[in-house]
Amino acid sequence: MVVKFFGGETVPLEMHKVRVVQKLTLAPIEERLKAIAAAGNNTFLLQNRDIFMDMLTDSGVNAMSDRQMAAMMVADDSYAGSATYEKFAAKLVELFGMDFILPTHQGRACENILSQVLVKPGTIVPMNYHFTTTKAHIVLNGGTVEEIPHDRGLEVTSTHPFKGDMDIAKLEALVATHGAQKIAFVRMEAGTNLIGGQPISLANLREIRAACDRHGMIFVLDASLLADNLWFNKTREESCKDLSIAEITRQIADLCDVIYFSARKLGCARGGAICIRSEALYRKMRVLVPLYEGFLTYGGMSVREIEALTVGLEETMDVDMISQGPLFIDYMVRELDKRGVPVITPPGGLGCHIDVMRFLPHIPQAQYPAGALASALFIASGIRGMERGSLSEQRNPDGTEVYSNMELLRLAMPRRVFTLSQVKYAIDRIDWLYQNRDLVGGLVFVEEPEILRFFYGRLDPVGDWQQKLAAKFRADFGDSL
Ligand SMILES: *Cc1c(COP(=O)(O)O)cnc(C)c1O
């Protein structure tokens, strides 16, 4: 819960204590300049030893609890018939109330299996918003993704509590145009990843269930970011106010036919699973698990991770546990907003998203402003973020650029990993960078892979803006790091 401070300040309070630590180093700015140049101005290519705060992603980097670590020591490791797997499956049945469980090695593996079974050439998958791996698997199987978020979902600044909701009128229009038999399944993503970790409401899920019942469509929930979403249901949705997290979880699950998730996020471990209500559908998907993942009692996961994940899923029902990510993000977004730094509002889950179109309006999209800001922030702070803009798009077949609707710098908040003083440091350096934004220039490709260029492409700065930025840093901060 949110603890009130006598002084009136609103700050997130850690509801855990740190018992294992990892040493960090903060290199001087001259070293950071060299490191980002060696990485081709691509934060994916930085080395961990050069990074102070790693805010690239929330995937597989969340802190584990003492109970999770202890559980790993009692794992029942066997190829088939492991007692650890039985515990895991029983926990999922308890939480989601679906009888059939399939384990996978991570979230995208669920999407592979789901798409191979349900997506036929020419079919459509309506969804609130796509995720990169989800879309890739649907397209690979000949399907088309139709994104039908509510119009407010794409507004950068807003006070709407559930920007991840689907527009039901648009869903009905799709069914009217194409016929329900063309809809492979309807997909909702909790904590909509690519539009700023924005949540979905229980009320919206109820409307989608009703539409699926009317037209005989399958309803699938991507629950990878469910933990953050549950916190927003509890605190932003009137009908959930007096329910426990387990009760909200069950109300959501009762509306779905299939729930799948990446356990690199949900459950603070590494792995994934598909939970299925219908036995017939389960049997169709089951044959693919030994083929792509591993035997049915581990699915490509280490059995130790399955033990940790089972405990992690149980701990996800604790409001003090799931509040930590969203409360830290809320603090960071509000403090940046106060300083005039353009950020996506309202605060969501996953991380803090900087609106680079407004941060660096002088850099044309052809010079990748969000990539330039990621590079500049690393130089100014040793913080690693992730470009989510035109650099992450793929060129058209004729070689012209595809410019994305939003140019974002995502600063992920791995759950329970950072302290408040580290978050304050991040806010301070972003504030400084915003005051000196005119010094930041663009980037140009020197090595551009054809596919997934953002992962390993290399870029140069346009001109010597990075040296000028470092010189200004020295002038303002003296010999401080
Ligand atoms: C991360 C993620 C996935 C993919 O999961 P992996 O474990 O990385 O394969 C799918 N959907 C959403 C919403 C995600 O955030």
GROMACS .gro file of C-alpha atoms and ligand atoms in nm:
model
  496
    1MET     CA    1   0.000   0.000   0.000
    2VAL     CA    2   0.101   0.363  -0.030
    3VAL     CA    3   0.248   0.488   0.300
    4LYS     CA    4   0.179   0.855   0.380
    5PHE     CA    5   0.469   1.072   0.493
    6PHE     CA    6   0.415   1.332   0.768
    7GLY     CA    7   0.604   1.587   0.559
    8GLY     CA    8   0.350   1.545   0.277
    9GLU     CA    9   0.598   1.409   0.023
   10THR     CA   10   0.484   1.119  -0.196
   11VAL     CA   11   0.769   0.872  -0.223
   12PRO     CA   12   0.765   0.498  -0.284
   13LEU     CA   13   0.868   0.298   0.023
   14GLU     CA   14   1.061  -0.026  -0.030
   15MET     CA   15   0.863  -0.315   0.126
   16HIS     CA   16   1.165  -0.545   0.130
   17LYS     CA   17   1.526  -0.533   0.249
   18VAL     CA   18   1.836  -0.599   0.044
   19ARG     CA   19   2.030  -0.909   0.146
   20VAL     CA   20   2.241  -0.980  -0.160
   21VAL     CA   21   2.411  -0.701  -0.355
   22GLN     CA   22   2.608  -0.666  -0.675
   23LYS     CA   23   2.881  -0.402  -0.698
   24LEU     CA   24   2.833  -0.126  -0.953
   25THR     CA   25   3.092   0.109  -1.099
   26LEU     CA   26   3.039   0.457  -1.238
   27ALA     CA   27   3.312   0.537  -1.490
   28PRO     CA   28   3.418   0.900  -1.559
   29ILE     CA   29   3.247   1.067  -1.856
   30GLU     CA   30   3.560   1.033  -2.074
   31GLU     CA   31   3.537   0.653  -2.032
   32ARG     CA   32   3.164   0.658  -2.105
   33LEU     CA   33   3.234   0.847  -2.430
   34LYS     CA   34   3.478   0.574  -2.534
   35ALA     CA   35   3.239   0.295  -2.436
   36ILE     CA   36   2.946   0.433  -2.638
   37ALA     CA   37   3.173   0.490  -2.940
   38ALA     CA   38   3.297   0.129  -2.914
   39ALA     CA   39   2.931   0.020  -2.903
   40GLY     CA   40   2.852   0.208  -3.225
   41ASN     CA   41   2.613   0.434  -3.031
   42ASN     CA   42   2.386   0.133  -2.987
   43THR     CA   43   2.300   0.062  -2.622
   44PHE     CA   44   2.243  -0.309  -2.703
   45LEU     CA   45   2.617  -0.333  -2.780
   46LEU     CA   46   2.743  -0.182  -2.450
   47GLN     CA   47   2.925  -0.407  -2.204
   48ASN     CA   48   2.773  -0.451  -1.858
   49ARG     CA   49   3.098  -0.347  -1.687
   50ASP     CA   50   3.065   0.003  -1.840
   51ILE     CA   51   2.705   0.052  -1.723
   52PHE     CA   52   2.597   0.212  -1.395
   53MET     CA   53   2.216   0.166  -1.406
   54ASP     CA   54   2.088  -0.087  -1.658
   55MET     CA   55   1.741   0.030  -1.761
   56LEU     CA   56   1.738  -0.154  -2.096
   57THR     CA   57   1.465  -0.402  -2.005
   58ASP     CA   58   1.260  -0.568  -1.731
   59SER     CA   59   1.309  -0.912  -1.887
   60GLY     CA   60   1.489  -1.172  -1.676
   61VAL     CA   61   1.649  -0.904  -1.455
   62ASN     CA   62   1.395  -0.864  -1.174
   63ALA     CA   63   1.514  -0.927  -0.817
   64MET     CA   64   1.430  -1.265  -0.666
   65SER     CA   65   1.311  -1.307  -0.308
   66ASP     CA   66   1.488  -1.511  -0.039
   67ARG     CA   67   1.204  -1.764  -0.065
   68GLN     CA   68   1.261  -1.801  -0.439
   69MET     CA   69   1.635  -1.858  -0.393
   70ALA     CA   70   1.568  -2.114  -0.119
   71ALA     CA   71   1.317  -2.299  -0.340
   72MET     CA   72   1.584  -2.343  -0.608
   73MET     CA   73   1.783  -2.560  -0.366
   74VAL     CA   74   1.505  -2.816  -0.326
   75ALA     CA   75   1.422  -2.859  -0.696
   76ASP     CA   76   1.330  -3.214  -0.798
   77ASP     CA   77   1.543  -3.237  -1.110
   78SER     CA   78   1.436  -3.511  -1.350
   79TYR     CA   79   1.353  -3.527  -1.718
   80ALA     CA   80   1.003  -3.663  -1.663
   81GLY     CA   81   0.761  -3.671  -1.373
   82SER     CA   82   0.931  -3.401  -1.163
   83ALA     CA   83   0.751  -3.308  -0.841
   84THR     CA   84   0.865  -2.949  -0.902
   85TYR     CA   85   0.659  -2.939  -1.220
   86GLU     CA   86   0.352  -3.073  -1.037
   87LYS     CA   87   0.378  -2.789  -0.785
   88PHE     CA   88   0.416  -2.536  -1.067
   89ALA     CA   89   0.114  -2.662  -1.262
   90ALA     CA   90  -0.096  -2.679  -0.944
   91LYS     CA   91  -0.009  -2.313  -0.863
   92LEU     CA   92  -0.121  -2.199  -1.209
   93VAL     CA   93  -0.446  -2.399  -1.184
   94GLU     CA   94  -0.508  -2.237  -0.843
   95LEU     CA   95  -0.440  -1.882  -0.967
   96PHE     CA   96  -0.611  -1.890  -1.308
   97GLY     CA   97  -0.863  -2.172  -1.266
   98MET     CA   98  -0.776  -2.332  -1.599
   99ASP     CA   99  -0.717  -2.709  -1.593
  100PHE     CA  100  -0.455  -2.752  -1.866
  101ILE     CA  101  -0.098  -2.621  -1.847
  102LEU     CA  102   0.192  -2.632  -2.096
  103PRO     CA  103   0.543  -2.516  -1.994
  104THR     CA  104   0.770  -2.324  -2.238
  105HIS     CA  105   1.120  -2.176  -2.226
  106GLN     CA  106   0.998  -1.814  -2.259
  107GLY     CA  107   0.707  -1.595  -2.373
  108ARG     CA  108   0.772  -1.602  -2.749
  109ALA     CA  109   0.769  -1.983  -2.739
  110CYS     CA  110   0.405  -1.966  -2.620
  111GLU     CA  111   0.335  -1.739  -2.916
  112ASN     CA  112   0.494  -1.985  -3.156
  113ILE     CA  113   0.276  -2.272  -3.032
  114LEU     CA  114  -0.041  -2.061  -3.014
  115SER     CA  115   0.011  -1.921  -3.365
  116GLN     CA  116   0.095  -2.256  -3.524
  117VAL     CA  117  -0.227  -2.404  -3.388
  118LEU     CA  118  -0.471  -2.115  -3.427
  119VAL     CA  119  -0.344  -1.887  -3.705
  120LYS     CA  120  -0.421  -2.001  -4.062
  121PRO     CA  121  -0.325  -1.808  -4.378
  122GLY     CA  122  -0.568  -1.520  -4.430
  123THR     CA  123  -0.687  -1.504  -4.069
  124ILE     CA  124  -0.685  -1.196  -3.851
  125VAL     CA  125  -0.584  -1.142  -3.490
  126PRO     CA  126  -0.744  -0.830  -3.340
  127MET     CA  127  -0.555  -0.695  -3.037
  128ASN     CA  128  -0.517  -0.385  -2.824
  129TYR     CA  129  -0.156  -0.351  -2.943
  130HIS     CA  130   0.113  -0.578  -3.083
  131PHE     CA  131   0.432  -0.693  -2.918
  132THR     CA  132   0.733  -0.752  -3.149
  133THR     CA  133   0.757  -1.131  -3.103
  134THR     CA  134   0.377  -1.179  -3.103
  135LYS     CA  135   0.337  -1.007  -3.437
  136ALA     CA  136   0.631  -1.196  -3.588
  137HIS     CA  137   0.478  -1.537  -3.506
  138ILE     CA  138   0.131  -1.443  -3.630
  139VAL     CA  139   0.273  -1.309  -3.958
  140LEU     CA  140   0.499  -1.615  -3.998
  141ASN     CA  141   0.186  -1.832  -3.995
  142GLY     CA  142   0.010  -1.621  -4.260
  143GLY     CA  143  -0.207  -1.413  -4.027
  144THR     CA  144  -0.254  -1.037  -4.000
  145VAL     CA  145  -0.243  -0.826  -3.684
  146GLU     CA  146  -0.520  -0.567  -3.643
  147GLU     CA  147  -0.443  -0.316  -3.368
  148ILE     CA  148  -0.762  -0.165  -3.230
  149PRO     CA  149  -0.670   0.024  -2.913
  150HIS     CA  150  -0.904   0.297  -2.800
  151ASP     CA  151  -0.804   0.631  -2.962
  152ARG     CA  152  -0.684   0.759  -2.623
  153GLY     CA  153  -0.427   0.476  -2.612
  154LEU     CA  154  -0.202   0.660  -2.856
  155GLU     CA  155  -0.228   1.001  -2.691
  156VAL     CA  156   0.115   1.069  -2.544
  157THR     CA  157  -0.005   1.278  -2.252
  158SER     CA  158  -0.329   1.183  -2.087
  159THR     CA  159  -0.495   1.127  -1.753
  160HIS     CA  160  -0.688   0.821  -1.871
  161PRO     CA  161  -0.630   0.535  -1.624
  162PHE     CA  162  -0.657   0.248  -1.879
  163LYS     CA  163  -0.493   0.351  -2.207
  164GLY     CA  164  -0.442  -0.018  -2.298
  165ASP     CA  165  -0.816  -0.087  -2.345
  166MET     CA  166  -0.955  -0.216  -2.674
  167ASP     CA  167  -1.214  -0.024  -2.878
  168ILE     CA  168  -1.512  -0.264  -2.881
  169ALA     CA  169  -1.681  -0.081  -3.169
  170LYS     CA  170  -1.372  -0.145  -3.383
  171LEU     CA  171  -1.379  -0.514  -3.285
  172GLU     CA  172  -1.743  -0.541  -3.392
  173ALA     CA  173  -1.661  -0.363  -3.719
  174LEU     CA  174  -1.382  -0.615  -3.792
  175VAL     CA  175  -1.620  -0.905  -3.731
  176ALA     CA  176  -1.885  -0.742  -3.952
  177THR     CA  177  -1.636  -0.689  -4.236
  178HIS     CA  178  -1.450  -1.021  -4.230
  179GLY     CA  179  -1.684  -1.263  -4.049
  180ALA     CA  180  -1.605  -1.429  -3.715
  181GLN     CA  181  -1.459  -1.741  -3.883
  182LYS     CA  182  -1.171  -1.524  -4.013
  183ILE     CA  183  -1.075  -1.419  -3.661
  184ALA     CA  184  -0.806  -1.663  -3.540
  185PHE     CA  185  -0.844  -1.531  -3.185
  186VAL     CA  186  -0.886  -1.203  -3.002
  187ARG     CA  187  -0.575  -1.103  -2.805
  188MET     CA  188  -0.539  -0.863  -2.516
  189GLU     CA  189  -0.204  -0.768  -2.369
  190ALA     CA  190  -0.202  -0.675  -2.001
  191GLY     CA  191   0.027  -0.377  -1.932
  192THR     CA  192   0.055  -0.299  -2.305
  193ASN     CA  193   0.434  -0.309  -2.357
  194LEU     CA  194   0.497  -0.092  -2.664
  195ILE     CA  195   0.265   0.195  -2.573
  196GLY     CA  196   0.431   0.266  -2.240
  197GLY     CA  197   0.323  -0.022  -2.018
  198GLN     CA  198  -0.035   0.109  -2.014
  199PRO     CA  199  -0.289  -0.111  -1.833
  200ILE     CA  200  -0.622  -0.268  -1.935
  201SER     CA  201  -0.940  -0.259  -1.725
  202LEU     CA  202  -1.146  -0.552  -1.601
  203ALA     CA  203  -1.454  -0.374  -1.741
  204ASN     CA  204  -1.303  -0.374  -2.092
  205LEU     CA  205  -1.216  -0.745  -2.064
  206ARG     CA  206  -1.580  -0.816  -1.971
  207GLU     CA  207  -1.700  -0.641  -2.288
  208ILE     CA  208  -1.452  -0.838  -2.501
  209ARG     CA  209  -1.569  -1.165  -2.342
  210ALA     CA  210  -1.928  -1.076  -2.432
  211ALA     CA  211  -1.826  -1.004  -2.792
  212CYS     CA  212  -1.636  -1.335  -2.810
  213ASP     CA  213  -1.944  -1.518  -2.679
  214ARG     CA  214  -2.170  -1.344  -2.934
  215HIS     CA  215  -1.949  -1.446  -3.226
  216GLY     CA  216  -1.792  -1.771  -3.101
  217MET     CA  217  -1.434  -1.633  -3.089
  218ILE     CA  218  -1.140  -1.749  -2.874
  219PHE     CA  219  -1.012  -1.494  -2.621
  220VAL     CA  220  -0.639  -1.500  -2.539
  221LEU     CA  221  -0.464  -1.293  -2.270
  222ASP     CA  222  -0.090  -1.217  -2.286
  223ALA     CA  223  -0.022  -1.193  -1.911
  224SER     CA  224   0.353  -1.119  -1.928
  225LEU     CA  225   0.302  -0.778  -1.763
  226LEU     CA  226   0.001  -0.884  -1.552
  227ALA     CA  227   0.168  -0.800  -1.217
  228ASP     CA  228   0.180  -0.426  -1.293
  229ASN     CA  229  -0.169  -0.441  -1.447
  230LEU     CA  230  -0.315  -0.595  -1.129
  231TRP     CA  231  -0.181  -0.303  -0.926
  232PHE     CA  232  -0.355  -0.058  -1.161
  233ASN     CA  233  -0.683  -0.257  -1.146
  234LYS     CA  234  -0.666  -0.244  -0.767
  235THR     CA  235  -0.584   0.128  -0.742
  236ARG     CA  236  -0.759   0.278  -1.048
  237GLU     CA  237  -1.074   0.066  -1.095
  238GLU     CA  238  -1.363   0.117  -0.853
  239SER     CA  239  -1.498  -0.240  -0.883
  240CYS     CA  240  -1.158  -0.385  -0.780
  241LYS     CA  241  -1.091  -0.157  -0.482
  242ASP     CA  242  -1.210  -0.403  -0.218
  243LEU     CA  243  -1.089  -0.721  -0.388
  244SER     CA  244  -0.766  -0.904  -0.307
  245ILE     CA  245  -0.505  -0.939  -0.583
  246ALA     CA  246  -0.589  -1.310  -0.607
  247GLU     CA  247  -0.958  -1.226  -0.651
  248ILE     CA  248  -0.885  -0.972  -0.927
  249THR     CA  249  -0.657  -1.226  -1.097
  250ARG     CA  250  -0.934  -1.485  -1.091
  251GLN     CA  251  -1.196  -1.241  -1.224
  252ILE     CA  252  -0.965  -1.160  -1.516
  253ALA     CA  253  -0.880  -1.527  -1.581
  254ASP     CA  254  -1.246  -1.634  -1.572
  255LEU     CA  255  -1.306  -1.417  -1.881
  256CYS     CA  256  -1.031  -1.582  -2.092
  257ASP     CA  257  -0.997  -1.907  -2.289
  258VAL     CA  258  -0.617  -1.904  -2.292
  259ILE     CA  259  -0.359  -1.718  -2.078
  260TYR     CA  260   0.011  -1.722  -2.165
  261PHE     CA  261   0.306  -1.534  -2.021
  262SER     CA  262   0.677  -1.470  -2.018
  263ALA     CA  263   0.808  -1.569  -1.675
  264ARG     CA  264   1.109  -1.346  -1.741
  265LYS     CA  265   0.863  -1.078  -1.622
  266LEU     CA  266   0.566  -1.242  -1.446
  267GLY     CA  267   0.693  -1.440  -1.147
  268CYS     CA  268   1.044  -1.287  -1.144
  269ALA     CA  269   1.227  -1.591  -1.286
  270ARG     CA  270   1.291  -1.718  -1.642
  271GLY     CA  271   1.052  -1.929  -1.849
  272GLY     CA  272   0.691  -1.926  -1.962
  273ALA     CA  273   0.364  -2.117  -1.976
  274ILE     CA  274   0.032  -2.151  -2.157
  275CYS     CA  275  -0.284  -2.210  -1.949
  276ILE     CA  276  -0.581  -2.348  -2.145
  277ARG     CA  277  -0.946  -2.400  -2.053
  278SER     CA  278  -1.045  -2.645  -2.327
  279GLU     CA  279  -0.902  -2.997  -2.333
  280ALA     CA  280  -0.941  -3.021  -2.712
  281LEU     CA  281  -0.731  -2.708  -2.767
  282TYR     CA  282  -0.477  -2.827  -2.509
  283ARG     CA  283  -0.430  -3.155  -2.700
  284LYS     CA  284  -0.364  -2.968  -3.024
  285MET     CA  285  -0.097  -2.749  -2.863
  286ARG     CA  286   0.057  -3.024  -2.653
  287VAL     CA  287   0.219  -3.203  -2.948
  288LEU     CA  288   0.435  -2.898  -3.018
  289VAL     CA  289   0.589  -2.875  -2.669
  290PRO     CA  290   0.823  -3.178  -2.691
  291LEU     CA  291   0.909  -3.069  -3.045
  292TYR     CA  292   1.017  -2.710  -2.971
  293GLU     CA  293   1.057  -2.683  -2.592
  294GLY     CA  294   1.130  -3.007  -2.409
  295PHE     CA  295   0.936  -3.276  -2.230
  296LEU     CA  296   0.597  -3.181  -2.082
  297THR     CA  297   0.732  -3.159  -1.726
  298TYR     CA  298   0.995  -2.890  -1.792
  299GLY     CA  299   0.929  -2.728  -2.133
  300GLY     CA  300   1.284  -2.601  -2.179
  301MET     CA  301   1.305  -2.440  -1.835
  302SER     CA  302   1.565  -2.532  -1.577
  303VAL     CA  303   1.383  -2.717  -1.298
  304ARG     CA  304   1.541  -2.477  -1.046
  305GLU     CA  305   1.382  -2.186  -1.229
  306ILE     CA  306   1.045  -2.366  -1.217
  307GLU     CA  307   1.072  -2.387  -0.837
  308ALA     CA  308   1.161  -2.018  -0.817
  309LEU     CA  309   0.883  -1.929  -1.058
  310THR     CA  310   0.620  -2.117  -0.857
  311VAL     CA  311   0.711  -1.913  -0.549
  312GLY     CA  312   0.730  -1.596  -0.762
  313LEU     CA  313   0.376  -1.649  -0.893
  314GLU     CA  314   0.249  -1.697  -0.538
  315GLU     CA  315   0.429  -1.377  -0.427
  316THR     CA  316   0.270  -1.189  -0.718
  317MET     CA  317  -0.058  -1.213  -0.525
  318ASP     CA  318   0.097  -0.987  -0.256
  319VAL     CA  319   0.000  -0.625  -0.308
  320ASP     CA  320   0.325  -0.505  -0.143
  321MET     CA  321   0.526  -0.702  -0.397
  322ILE     CA  322   0.349  -0.589  -0.714
  323SER     CA  323   0.327  -0.224  -0.604
  324GLN     CA  324   0.705  -0.172  -0.610
  325GLY     CA  325   0.756  -0.140  -0.985
  326PRO     CA  326   0.458   0.089  -1.054
  327LEU     CA  327   0.529   0.312  -0.749
  328PHE     CA  328   0.892   0.372  -0.849
  329ILE     CA  329   0.786   0.444  -1.209
  330ASP     CA  330   0.514   0.677  -1.080
  331TYR     CA  331   0.773   0.868  -0.876
  332MET     CA  332   1.014   0.899  -1.168
  333VAL     CA  333   0.746   1.011  -1.415
  334ARG     CA  334   0.600   1.270  -1.175
  335GLU     CA  335   0.942   1.415  -1.085
  336LEU     CA  336   1.045   1.444  -1.451
  337ASP     CA  337   0.709   1.596  -1.541
  338LYS     CA  338   0.754   1.855  -1.262
  339ARG     CA  339   1.086   1.956  -1.421
  340GLY     CA  340   0.917   1.999  -1.760
  341VAL     CA  341   1.077   1.688  -1.915
  342PRO     CA  342   0.833   1.539  -2.170
  343VAL     CA  343   0.723   1.192  -2.055
  344ILE     CA  344   0.434   0.957  -2.134
  345THR     CA  345   0.148   1.006  -1.890
  346PRO     CA  346  -0.018   0.872  -1.690
  347PRO     CA  347   0.266   0.661  -1.548
  348GLY     CA  348   0.226   0.293  -1.647
  349GLY     CA  349   0.414  -0.026  -1.566
  350LEU     CA  350   0.742  -0.153  -1.709
  351GLY     CA  351   0.932   0.175  -1.705
  352CYS     CA  352   0.946   0.548  -1.765
  353HIS     CA  353   0.906   0.655  -2.128
  354ILE     CA  354   1.053   0.983  -2.253
  355ASP     CA  355   0.876   1.149  -2.546
  356VAL     CA  356   1.173   1.232  -2.766
  357MET     CA  357   0.976   1.421  -3.035
  358ARG     CA  358   0.926   1.691  -2.771
  359PHE     CA  359   1.265   1.643  -2.598
  360LEU     CA  360   1.472   1.684  -2.919
  361PRO     CA  361   1.241   1.857  -3.171
  362HIS     CA  362   1.544   1.985  -3.364
  363ILE     CA  363   1.657   1.634  -3.469
  364PRO     CA  364   1.477   1.498  -3.779
  365GLN     CA  365   1.348   1.139  -3.762
  366ALA     CA  366   1.599   1.054  -4.039
  367GLN     CA  367   1.871   1.107  -3.774
  368TYR     CA  368   1.707   0.881  -3.512
  369PRO     CA  369   1.635   1.123  -3.224
  370ALA     CA  370   1.544   0.845  -2.975
  371GLY     CA  371   1.868   0.662  -3.051
  372ALA     CA  372   2.059   0.991  -3.014
  373LEU     CA  373   1.898   1.051  -2.673
  374ALA     CA  374   1.985   0.698  -2.558
  375SER     CA  375   2.346   0.766  -2.653
  376ALA     CA  376   2.347   1.112  -2.491
  377LEU     CA  377   2.195   0.978  -2.166
  378PHE     CA  378   2.460   0.709  -2.142
  379ILE     CA  379   2.733   0.972  -2.186
  380ALA     CA  380   2.574   1.199  -1.926
  381SER     CA  381   2.503   0.929  -1.666
  382GLY     CA  382   2.617   0.574  -1.740
  383ILE     CA  383   2.247   0.479  -1.762
  384ARG     CA  384   2.148   0.237  -2.037
  385GLY     CA  385   1.800   0.281  -2.189
  386MET     CA  386   1.638   0.137  -2.501
  387GLU     CA  387   1.549   0.321  -2.822
  388ARG     CA  388   1.184   0.261  -2.916
  389GLY     CA  389   1.139   0.470  -3.229
  390SER     CA  390   1.234   0.474  -3.597
  391LEU     CA  391   1.562   0.293  -3.536
  392SER     CA  392   1.356  -0.005  -3.415
  393GLU     CA  393   1.155  -0.008  -3.742
  394GLN     CA  394   1.256  -0.185  -4.061
  395ARG     CA  395   1.303  -0.011  -4.397
  396ASN     CA  396   1.045  -0.055  -4.677
  397PRO     CA  397   1.142  -0.299  -4.955
  398ASP     CA  398   1.241   0.004  -5.172
  399GLY     CA  399   1.490   0.116  -4.906
  400THR     CA  400   1.297   0.416  -4.776
  401GLU     CA  401   1.263   0.466  -4.401
  402VAL     CA  402   0.955   0.376  -4.197
  403TYR     CA  403   0.912   0.650  -3.937
  404SER     CA  404   0.740   0.536  -3.618
  405ASN     CA  405   0.441   0.720  -3.469
  406MET     CA  406   0.626   0.783  -3.146
  407GLU     CA  407   0.996   0.836  -3.079
  408LEU     CA  408   1.049   0.699  -2.728
  409LEU     CA  409   1.341   0.641  -2.497
  410ARG     CA  410   1.233   0.363  -2.265
  411LEU     CA  411   1.392   0.347  -1.922
  412ALA     CA  412   1.281   0.013  -1.781
  413MET     CA  413   1.251  -0.032  -1.405
  414PRO     CA  414   1.352  -0.390  -1.321
  415ARG     CA  415   1.132  -0.488  -1.026
  416ARG     CA  416   1.281  -0.436  -0.675
  417VAL     CA  417   1.630  -0.376  -0.821
  418PHE     CA  418   1.699  -0.002  -0.781
  419THR     CA  419   1.691   0.214  -0.468
  420LEU     CA  420   1.525   0.555  -0.451
  421SER     CA  421   1.861   0.738  -0.453
  422GLN     CA  422   1.954   0.564  -0.778
  423VAL     CA  423   1.622   0.672  -0.930
  424LYS     CA  424   1.689   1.028  -0.805
  425TYR     CA  425   2.028   1.017  -0.978
  426ALA     CA  426   1.856   0.915  -1.304
  427ILE     CA  427   1.605   1.201  -1.268
  428ASP     CA  428   1.886   1.451  -1.200
  429ARG     CA  429   2.093   1.354  -1.504
  430ILE     CA  430   1.788   1.349  -1.736
  431ASP     CA  431   1.697   1.696  -1.603
  432TRP     CA  432   2.052   1.819  -1.679
  433LEU     CA  433   2.035   1.668  -2.026
  434TYR     CA  434   1.700   1.838  -2.090
  435GLN     CA  435   1.848   2.175  -1.989
  436ASN     CA  436   2.130   2.107  -2.238
  437ARG     CA  437   1.918   1.942  -2.508
  438ASP     CA  438   2.032   2.187  -2.778
  439LEU     CA  439   2.376   2.028  -2.758
  440VAL     CA  440   2.243   1.683  -2.859
  441GLY     CA  441   2.270   1.599  -3.230
  442GLY     CA  442   2.163   1.311  -3.452
  443LEU     CA  443   2.307   0.976  -3.555
  444VAL     CA  444   2.383   0.816  -3.891
  445PHE     CA  445   2.423   0.445  -3.972
  446VAL     CA  446   2.770   0.319  -4.057
  447GLU     CA  447   2.666  -0.047  -4.045
  448GLU     CA  448   2.298  -0.128  -4.098
  449PRO     CA  449   2.176  -0.490  -4.083
  450GLU     CA  450   1.871  -0.560  -4.300
  451ILE     CA  451   1.674  -0.738  -4.027
  452LEU     CA  452   1.636  -0.625  -3.664
  453ARG     CA  453   1.888  -0.346  -3.721
  454PHE     CA  454   1.835  -0.204  -3.371
  455PHE     CA  455   1.994  -0.510  -3.211
  456TYR     CA  456   2.336  -0.488  -3.371
  457GLY     CA  457   2.350  -0.192  -3.610
  458ARG     CA  458   2.631   0.065  -3.559
  459LEU     CA  459   2.598   0.443  -3.585
  460ASP     CA  460   2.817   0.753  -3.576
  461PRO     CA  461   2.724   1.092  -3.429
  462VAL     CA  462   2.652   1.366  -3.684
  463GLY     CA  463   2.936   1.612  -3.607
  464ASP     CA  464   3.119   1.649  -3.273
  465TRP     CA  465   2.816   1.704  -3.047
  466GLN     CA  466   2.922   1.428  -2.806
  467GLN     CA  467   3.254   1.603  -2.726
  468LYS     CA  468   3.069   1.932  -2.673
  469LEU     CA  469   2.818   1.760  -2.444
  470ALA     CA  470   3.102   1.606  -2.239
  471ALA     CA  471   3.279   1.944  -2.217
  472LYS     CA  472   2.960   2.109  -2.085
  473PHE     CA  473   2.924   1.825  -1.832
  474ARG     CA  474   3.279   1.892  -1.707
  475ALA     CA  475   3.208   2.266  -1.687
  476ASP     CA  476   2.892   2.206  -1.480
  477PHE     CA  477   3.001   1.913  -1.260
  478GLY     CA  478   3.377   1.977  -1.222
  479ASP     CA  479   3.567   1.656  -1.156
  480SER     CA  480   3.255   1.470  -1.033
  481LEU     CA  481   3.162   1.150  -1.211
  482LIG     C1  482   0.847  -0.990  -2.314
  482LIG     C2  483   0.715  -1.011  -2.370
  482LIG     C3  484   0.685  -1.119  -2.454
  482LIG     C4  485   0.793  -1.217  -2.497
  482LIG     O1  486   0.846  -1.288  -2.390
  482LIG     P1  487   0.998  -1.345  -2.394
  482LIG     O2  488   1.009  -1.420  -2.264
  482LIG     O3  489   1.090  -1.229  -2.406
  482LIG     O4  490   1.007  -1.436  -2.512
  482LIG     C5  491   0.556  -1.132  -2.501
  482LIG     N1  492   0.461  -1.044  -2.468
  482LIG     C6  493   0.485  -0.938  -2.389
  482LIG     C7  494   0.375  -0.843  -2.355
  482LIG     C8  495   0.612  -0.917  -2.337
  482LIG     O5  496   0.635  -0.810  -2.259
   0.00000   0.00000   0.00000
